[in-house]
CSV table of N, CA and C and ligand atoms in Angstrom, one decimal:
chain,number,residue,atom,x,y,z
A,1,UNK,N,12.7,73.0,-11.9
A,1,UNK,CA,12.8,72.0,-10.9
A,1,UNK,C,11.6,71.1,-10.8
A,2,UNK,N,10.4,71.8,-10.9
A,2,UNK,CA,9.1,71.0,-11.0
A,2,UNK,C,9.1,70.0,-12.2
A,3,UNK,N,9.6,70.5,-13.3
A,3,UNK,CA,9.6,69.7,-14.5
A,3,UNK,C,10.5,68.4,-14.3
A,4,UNK,N,11.7,68.7,-13.6
A,4,UNK,CA,12.6,67.6,-13.4
A,4,UNK,C,12.0,66.6,-12.4
A,5,UNK,N,11.3,67.1,-11.4
A,5,UNK,CA,10.6,66.2,-10.5
A,5,UNK,C,9.5,65.4,-11.2
A,6,UNK,N,8.7,66.0,-12.0
A,6,UNK,CA,7.7,65.3,-12.7
A,6,UNK,C,8.3,64.3,-13.7
A,7,UNK,N,9.4,64.7,-14.3
A,7,UNK,CA,10.0,63.8,-15.3
A,7,UNK,C,10.6,62.6,-14.5
A,8,UNK,N,11.2,62.8,-13.3
A,8,UNK,CA,11.7,61.8,-12.5
A,8,UNK,C,10.6,60.8,-12.0
A,9,UNK,N,9.5,61.4,-11.5
A,9,UNK,CA,8.5,60.5,-11.0
A,9,UNK,C,7.8,59.8,-12.1
A,10,UNK,N,7.7,60.3,-13.3
A,10,UNK,CA,7.2,59.6,-14.5
A,10,UNK,C,8.1,58.4,-14.8
A,11,UNK,N,9.4,58.7,-14.8
A,11,UNK,CA,10.4,57.7,-15.0
A,11,UNK,C,10.3,56.5,-14.0
A,12,UNK,N,10.1,56.9,-12.8
A,12,UNK,CA,9.9,55.9,-11.7
A,12,UNK,C,8.7,55.0,-12.0
A,13,UNK,N,7.6,55.7,-12.4
A,13,UNK,CA,6.4,55.0,-12.6
A,13,UNK,C,6.5,54.1,-13.8
A,14,UNK,N,7.1,54.6,-14.9
A,14,UNK,CA,7.3,53.8,-16.1
A,14,UNK,C,8.2,52.6,-15.8
A,15,UNK,N,9.2,52.8,-15.0
A,15,UNK,CA,10.1,51.7,-14.7
A,15,UNK,C,9.4,50.6,-13.8
A,16,UNK,N,8.5,51.1,-13.0
A,16,UNK,CA,7.8,50.2,-12.1
A,16,UNK,C,6.7,49.3,-12.8
A,17,UNK,N,6.1,49.9,-13.8
A,17,UNK,CA,5.0,49.2,-14.5
A,17,UNK,C,5.4,47.9,-15.1
A,18,UNK,N,6.5,47.9,-15.9
A,18,UNK,CA,6.8,46.6,-16.6
A,18,UNK,C,7.0,45.4,-15.7
A,19,UNK,N,7.5,45.7,-14.5
A,19,UNK,CA,7.7,44.6,-13.5
A,19,UNK,C,6.4,44.0,-13.0
A,20,UNK,N,5.4,44.9,-12.9
A,20,UNK,CA,4.1,44.4,-12.4
A,20,UNK,C,3.4,43.6,-13.5
A,21,UNK,N,3.7,44.0,-14.8
A,21,UNK,CA,3.0,43.4,-15.9
A,21,UNK,C,3.7,42.1,-16.4
A,22,UNK,N,4.9,41.9,-16.0
A,22,UNK,CA,5.6,40.7,-16.4
A,22,UNK,C,4.9,39.5,-15.6
A,23,UNK,N,4.6,38.5,-16.3
A,23,UNK,CA,3.9,37.3,-15.7
A,23,UNK,C,2.5,37.8,-15.3
A,24,UNK,N,1.6,36.9,-15.2
A,24,UNK,CA,0.3,37.2,-14.8
A,24,UNK,C,0.3,37.5,-13.3
A,25,UNK,N,-0.6,38.4,-13.0
A,25,UNK,CA,-0.8,38.7,-11.5
A,25,UNK,C,-1.1,37.4,-10.8
A,26,UNK,N,-0.3,37.0,-9.9
A,26,UNK,CA,-0.5,35.7,-9.2
A,26,UNK,C,-0.5,35.9,-7.7
A,27,UNK,N,-1.3,35.1,-7.1
A,27,UNK,CA,-1.4,35.2,-5.6
A,27,UNK,C,0.0,34.7,-5.1
A,28,UNK,N,0.5,35.2,-4.0
A,28,UNK,CA,1.7,34.7,-3.4
A,28,UNK,C,1.6,33.2,-3.1
A,29,UNK,N,2.7,32.5,-3.3
A,29,UNK,CA,2.7,31.1,-3.0
A,29,UNK,C,2.8,30.8,-1.5
A,30,UNK,N,1.9,30.0,-1.0
A,30,UNK,CA,1.9,29.7,0.4
A,30,UNK,C,2.2,28.2,0.7
A,31,UNK,N,2.7,28.0,1.8
A,31,UNK,CA,2.9,26.6,2.3
A,31,UNK,C,1.6,26.1,2.8
A,32,UNK,N,1.1,25.0,2.2
A,32,UNK,CA,-0.2,24.5,2.7
A,32,UNK,C,-0.1,23.3,3.5
A,33,UNK,N,1.1,22.7,3.5
A,33,UNK,CA,1.4,21.5,4.3
A,33,UNK,C,2.9,21.4,4.6
A,34,UNK,N,3.2,21.1,5.8
A,34,UNK,CA,4.6,20.9,6.1
A,34,UNK,C,4.8,20.0,7.4
A,35,UNK,N,5.6,19.0,7.2
A,35,UNK,CA,5.8,18.0,8.3
A,35,UNK,C,7.2,17.5,8.2
A,36,UNK,N,7.8,17.2,9.4
A,36,UNK,CA,9.1,16.5,9.3
A,36,UNK,C,9.4,15.8,10.7
A,37,UNK,N,10.1,14.8,10.6
A,37,UNK,CA,10.5,14.0,11.8
A,37,UNK,C,12.0,13.5,11.5
A,38,UNK,N,12.8,13.6,12.5
A,38,UNK,CA,14.2,13.2,12.4
A,38,UNK,C,14.5,12.4,13.6
A,39,UNK,N,15.1,11.2,13.4
A,39,UNK,CA,15.7,10.5,14.6
A,39,UNK,C,16.9,9.7,14.1
A,40,UNK,N,17.5,9.0,15.0
A,40,UNK,CA,18.8,8.3,14.7
A,40,UNK,C,18.6,7.2,13.6
A,41,UNK,N,17.4,6.7,13.4
A,41,UNK,CA,17.2,5.7,12.4
A,41,UNK,C,16.8,6.2,11.1
A,42,UNK,N,16.6,7.6,11.0
A,42,UNK,CA,16.3,8.1,9.7
A,42,UNK,C,15.5,9.4,9.8
A,43,UNK,N,14.8,9.8,8.7
A,43,UNK,CA,14.0,11.0,8.8
A,43,UNK,C,12.9,10.9,7.7
A,44,UNK,N,11.9,11.7,7.9
A,44,UNK,CA,11.0,11.9,6.8
A,44,UNK,C,10.5,13.4,6.8
A,45,UNK,N,10.1,13.9,5.6
A,45,UNK,CA,9.6,15.2,5.6
A,45,UNK,C,8.7,15.3,4.4
A,46,UNK,N,7.8,16.2,4.4
A,46,UNK,CA,6.9,16.6,3.3
A,46,UNK,C,6.5,18.0,3.3
A,47,UNK,N,6.3,18.6,2.2
A,47,UNK,CA,5.7,19.9,2.1
A,47,UNK,C,4.9,20.0,0.8
A,48,UNK,N,4.0,21.0,0.9
A,48,UNK,CA,3.1,21.2,-0.3
A,48,UNK,C,2.9,22.7,-0.4
A,49,UNK,N,3.0,23.3,-1.5
A,49,UNK,CA,2.7,24.8,-1.7
A,49,UNK,C,1.5,25.0,-2.6
A,50,UNK,N,1.0,26.2,-2.5
A,50,UNK,CA,-0.3,26.5,-3.2
A,50,UNK,C,-0.1,26.5,-4.7
A,51,UNK,N,1.1,26.5,-5.2
A,51,UNK,CA,1.3,26.6,-6.7
A,51,UNK,C,1.4,25.2,-7.3
A,52,UNK,N,1.0,24.1,-6.5
A,52,UNK,CA,1.1,22.8,-7.1
A,52,UNK,C,2.4,22.1,-6.9
A,53,UNK,N,3.3,22.6,-6.2
A,53,UNK,CA,4.6,22.0,-5.9
A,53,UNK,C,4.4,21.1,-4.6
A,54,UNK,N,5.0,20.0,-4.6
A,54,UNK,CA,5.0,19.2,-3.4
A,54,UNK,C,6.2,18.3,-3.4
A,55,UNK,N,6.6,17.9,-2.2
A,55,UNK,CA,7.8,17.1,-2.1
A,55,UNK,C,7.7,16.2,-0.9
A,56,UNK,N,8.0,15.0,-0.9
A,56,UNK,CA,8.1,14.2,0.3
A,56,UNK,C,9.3,13.2,0.1
A,57,UNK,N,9.8,12.9,1.3
A,57,UNK,CA,11.0,12.0,1.3
A,57,UNK,C,11.1,11.3,2.6
A,58,UNK,N,11.5,10.0,2.6
A,58,UNK,CA,11.8,9.4,3.8
A,58,UNK,C,13.1,8.5,3.7
A,59,UNK,N,13.8,8.5,4.8
A,59,UNK,CA,15.1,7.7,4.7
A,59,UNK,C,15.2,6.9,6.0
A,60,UNK,N,15.8,5.7,5.8
A,60,UNK,CA,16.1,4.9,7.0
A,60,UNK,C,17.5,4.5,6.9
A,61,UNK,N,18.1,4.5,8.1
A,61,UNK,CA,19.5,4.1,8.2
A,61,UNK,C,19.7,2.6,8.2
A,62,UNK,N,20.4,2.1,7.2
A,62,UNK,CA,20.7,0.7,7.1
A,62,UNK,C,22.1,0.4,7.5
A,63,UNK,N,22.2,-0.7,8.3
A,63,UNK,CA,23.5,-1.1,8.6
A,63,UNK,C,23.5,-2.6,8.7
A,64,UNK,N,23.5,-3.2,7.5
A,64,UNK,CA,23.6,-4.7,7.4
A,64,UNK,C,24.6,-5.1,6.3
A,65,UNK,N,24.6,-6.3,6.0
A,65,UNK,CA,25.7,-6.7,5.0
A,65,UNK,C,25.4,-6.2,3.6
A,66,UNK,N,24.1,-5.9,3.4
A,66,UNK,CA,23.7,-5.3,2.0
A,66,UNK,C,24.1,-3.9,1.9
A,67,UNK,N,23.8,-3.1,2.9
A,67,UNK,CA,24.1,-1.7,2.8
A,67,UNK,C,24.4,-1.0,4.1
A,68,UNK,N,25.3,-0.1,4.2
A,68,UNK,CA,25.6,0.7,5.4
A,68,UNK,C,25.4,2.1,4.9
A,69,UNK,N,24.3,2.7,5.4
A,69,UNK,CA,24.1,4.1,5.1
A,69,UNK,C,22.6,4.3,4.9
A,70,UNK,N,22.2,5.5,4.4
A,70,UNK,CA,20.8,5.8,4.2
A,70,UNK,C,20.2,5.2,3.0
A,71,UNK,N,19.0,4.7,3.2
A,71,UNK,CA,18.1,4.3,2.1
A,71,UNK,C,17.0,5.3,2.0
A,72,UNK,N,17.0,6.1,0.9
A,72,UNK,CA,16.1,7.2,0.8
A,72,UNK,C,15.1,7.0,-0.4
A,73,UNK,N,13.8,7.3,-0.1
A,73,UNK,CA,12.8,7.2,-1.1
A,73,UNK,C,12.1,8.5,-1.1
A,74,UNK,N,11.7,9.0,-2.2
A,74,UNK,CA,11.0,10.3,-2.2
A,74,UNK,C,10.3,10.6,-3.6
A,75,UNK,N,9.6,11.7,-3.6
A,75,UNK,CA,9.0,12.1,-4.8
A,75,UNK,C,8.8,13.6,-4.8
A,76,UNK,N,8.7,14.3,-5.9
A,76,UNK,CA,8.4,15.7,-6.0
A,76,UNK,C,7.6,16.0,-7.2
A,77,UNK,N,6.8,17.0,-7.1
A,77,UNK,CA,5.9,17.4,-8.2
A,77,UNK,C,6.0,18.9,-8.4
A,78,UNK,N,5.9,19.4,-9.6
A,78,UNK,CA,5.7,20.9,-9.8
A,78,UNK,C,5.2,21.1,-11.2
A,79,UNK,N,4.7,22.3,-11.4
A,79,UNK,CA,4.2,22.7,-12.7
A,79,UNK,C,5.3,23.5,-13.4
A,80,UNK,N,5.8,23.0,-14.5
A,80,UNK,CA,6.9,23.7,-15.2
A,80,UNK,C,6.4,25.0,-15.8
A,81,UNK,N,7.3,25.9,-16.2
A,81,UNK,CA,6.9,27.2,-16.8
A,81,UNK,C,6.0,27.0,-18.0
A,82,UNK,N,6.2,26.0,-18.8
A,82,UNK,CA,5.4,25.7,-20.0
A,82,UNK,C,4.0,25.0,-19.7
A,83,UNK,N,3.7,24.9,-18.4
A,83,UNK,CA,2.4,24.3,-18.0
A,83,UNK,C,2.4,22.8,-17.8
A,84,UNK,N,3.5,22.2,-18.1
A,84,UNK,CA,3.6,20.7,-18.0
A,84,UNK,C,3.7,20.3,-16.5
A,85,UNK,N,3.0,19.3,-16.2
A,85,UNK,CA,3.1,18.8,-14.8
A,85,UNK,C,4.2,17.8,-14.7
A,86,UNK,N,5.2,18.1,-13.9
A,86,UNK,CA,6.4,17.2,-13.7
A,86,UNK,C,6.2,16.5,-12.4
A,87,UNK,N,6.5,15.2,-12.5
A,87,UNK,CA,6.5,14.4,-11.2
A,87,UNK,C,7.6,13.4,-11.3
A,88,UNK,N,8.4,13.4,-10.3
A,88,UNK,CA,9.6,12.5,-10.2
A,88,UNK,C,9.6,11.7,-8.9
A,89,UNK,N,9.7,10.4,-9.0
A,89,UNK,CA,9.9,9.6,-7.9
A,89,UNK,C,11.4,9.1,-7.9
A,90,UNK,N,11.9,8.9,-6.7
A,90,UNK,CA,13.3,8.4,-6.8
A,90,UNK,C,13.6,7.5,-5.6
A,91,UNK,N,14.6,6.7,-5.8
A,91,UNK,CA,15.2,5.9,-4.7
A,91,UNK,C,16.7,6.3,-4.7
A,92,UNK,N,17.3,6.5,-3.5
A,92,UNK,CA,18.7,6.8,-3.4
A,92,UNK,C,19.3,5.8,-2.4
A,93,UNK,N,20.1,5.0,-2.9
A,93,UNK,CA,20.7,4.0,-2.0
A,93,UNK,C,22.1,3.7,-2.4
A,94,UNK,N,22.6,2.5,-2.1
A,94,UNK,CA,24.0,2.1,-2.4
A,94,UNK,C,24.3,2.2,-3.9
A,95,UNK,N,23.2,2.1,-4.7
A,95,UNK,CA,23.4,2.2,-6.2
A,95,UNK,C,23.2,3.7,-6.7
A,96,UNK,N,23.2,4.6,-5.8
A,96,UNK,CA,23.1,6.0,-6.2
A,96,UNK,C,21.7,6.5,-6.3
A,97,UNK,N,21.5,7.7,-7.0
A,97,UNK,CA,20.2,8.3,-7.1
A,97,UNK,C,19.5,7.7,-8.4
A,98,UNK,N,18.3,7.2,-8.2
A,98,UNK,CA,17.6,6.5,-9.3
A,98,UNK,C,16.3,7.2,-9.5
A,99,UNK,N,16.2,8.2,-10.3
A,99,UNK,CA,14.9,8.9,-10.5
A,99,UNK,C,14.0,8.2,-11.6
A,100,UNK,N,12.7,8.4,-11.4
A,100,UNK,CA,11.8,8.0,-12.5
A,100,UNK,C,10.9,9.2,-12.7
A,101,UNK,N,10.9,9.7,-13.9
A,101,UNK,CA,10.1,10.9,-14.2
A,101,UNK,C,8.8,10.6,-14.8
A,102,UNK,N,7.8,11.3,-14.4
A,102,UNK,CA,6.5,11.1,-15.0
A,102,UNK,C,6.0,12.5,-15.5
A,103,UNK,N,6.0,12.7,-16.9
A,103,UNK,CA,5.6,13.9,-17.4
A,103,UNK,C,4.1,13.8,-17.9
A,104,UNK,N,3.2,14.5,-17.3
A,104,UNK,CA,1.8,14.5,-17.7
A,104,UNK,C,1.3,13.0,-17.8
A,105,UNK,N,1.6,12.2,-16.8
A,105,UNK,CA,1.1,10.9,-16.8
A,105,UNK,C,1.9,9.8,-17.4
A,106,UNK,N,2.9,10.3,-18.3
A,106,UNK,CA,3.7,9.3,-18.9
A,106,UNK,C,4.8,8.9,-18.0
A,107,UNK,N,5.3,7.7,-18.1
A,107,UNK,CA,6.3,7.2,-17.3
A,107,UNK,C,7.6,7.0,-18.1
A,108,UNK,N,8.7,7.7,-17.7
A,108,UNK,CA,9.9,7.6,-18.5
A,108,UNK,C,11.1,7.6,-17.6
A,109,UNK,N,12.1,6.9,-18.0
A,109,UNK,CA,13.4,6.8,-17.3
A,109,UNK,C,14.3,7.9,-17.8
A,110,UNK,N,14.7,8.9,-17.0
A,110,UNK,CA,15.6,9.9,-17.5
A,110,UNK,C,16.9,9.3,-18.0
A,111,UNK,N,17.5,10.0,-18.9
A,111,UNK,CA,18.8,9.5,-19.5
A,111,UNK,C,19.8,9.4,-18.3
A,112,UNK,N,20.5,8.3,-18.3
A,112,UNK,CA,21.6,8.2,-17.2
A,112,UNK,C,22.8,8.9,-17.7
A,113,UNK,N,23.5,9.6,-16.8
A,113,UNK,CA,24.7,10.3,-17.1
A,113,UNK,C,25.9,9.6,-16.6
B,201,LIG,C1,27.1,-1.1,11.9
B,201,LIG,O1,27.2,-2.5,12.1
B,201,LIG,C2,28.5,-3.0,12.5
B,201,LIG,C3,28.5,-4.5,12.6
B,201,LIG,O2,27.5,-4.9,13.4
B,201,LIG,C4,28.9,-2.3,13.9
B,201,LIG,O3,30.2,-2.7,14.3
B,201,LIG,C5,28.8,-0.8,13.7
B,201,LIG,O4,29.1,-0.2,14.9
B,201,LIG,C6,27.5,-0.4,13.2
B,201,LIG,N1,27.6,1.1,12.9
B,201,LIG,C7,26.6,1.9,13.3
B,201,LIG,C8,26.9,3.4,13.0
B,201,LIG,O5,25.7,1.6,14.0
């Protein structure tokens, strides 16, 4: 019985170790900034987390001859798993979602689908 318990607890420990070793020990990601405002004319929000991710977006409601609906502008940034800094700015309006991606400082237009 003791041997089974020891074997079981060893198995539990062995199973637990690889999960702790996967990926480098990292501090939990925290929200370091968060703001938002919403009203009938539009909205804006932003947040930033301690892992280098951030996002901000603002929208205004348009109702004129040019456009009826939201005109949205925003951007987001994050560090990709390969360490690359990804930054995307976008406009979303009557012409759809129009992103501009900046990879490590370079400016490039993502392929249109
Ligand atoms: C948008 O503008 C039109 C024309 O002025 C008006 O009739 C309509 O009520 C407006 N829509 C909204 C949601 O404000």
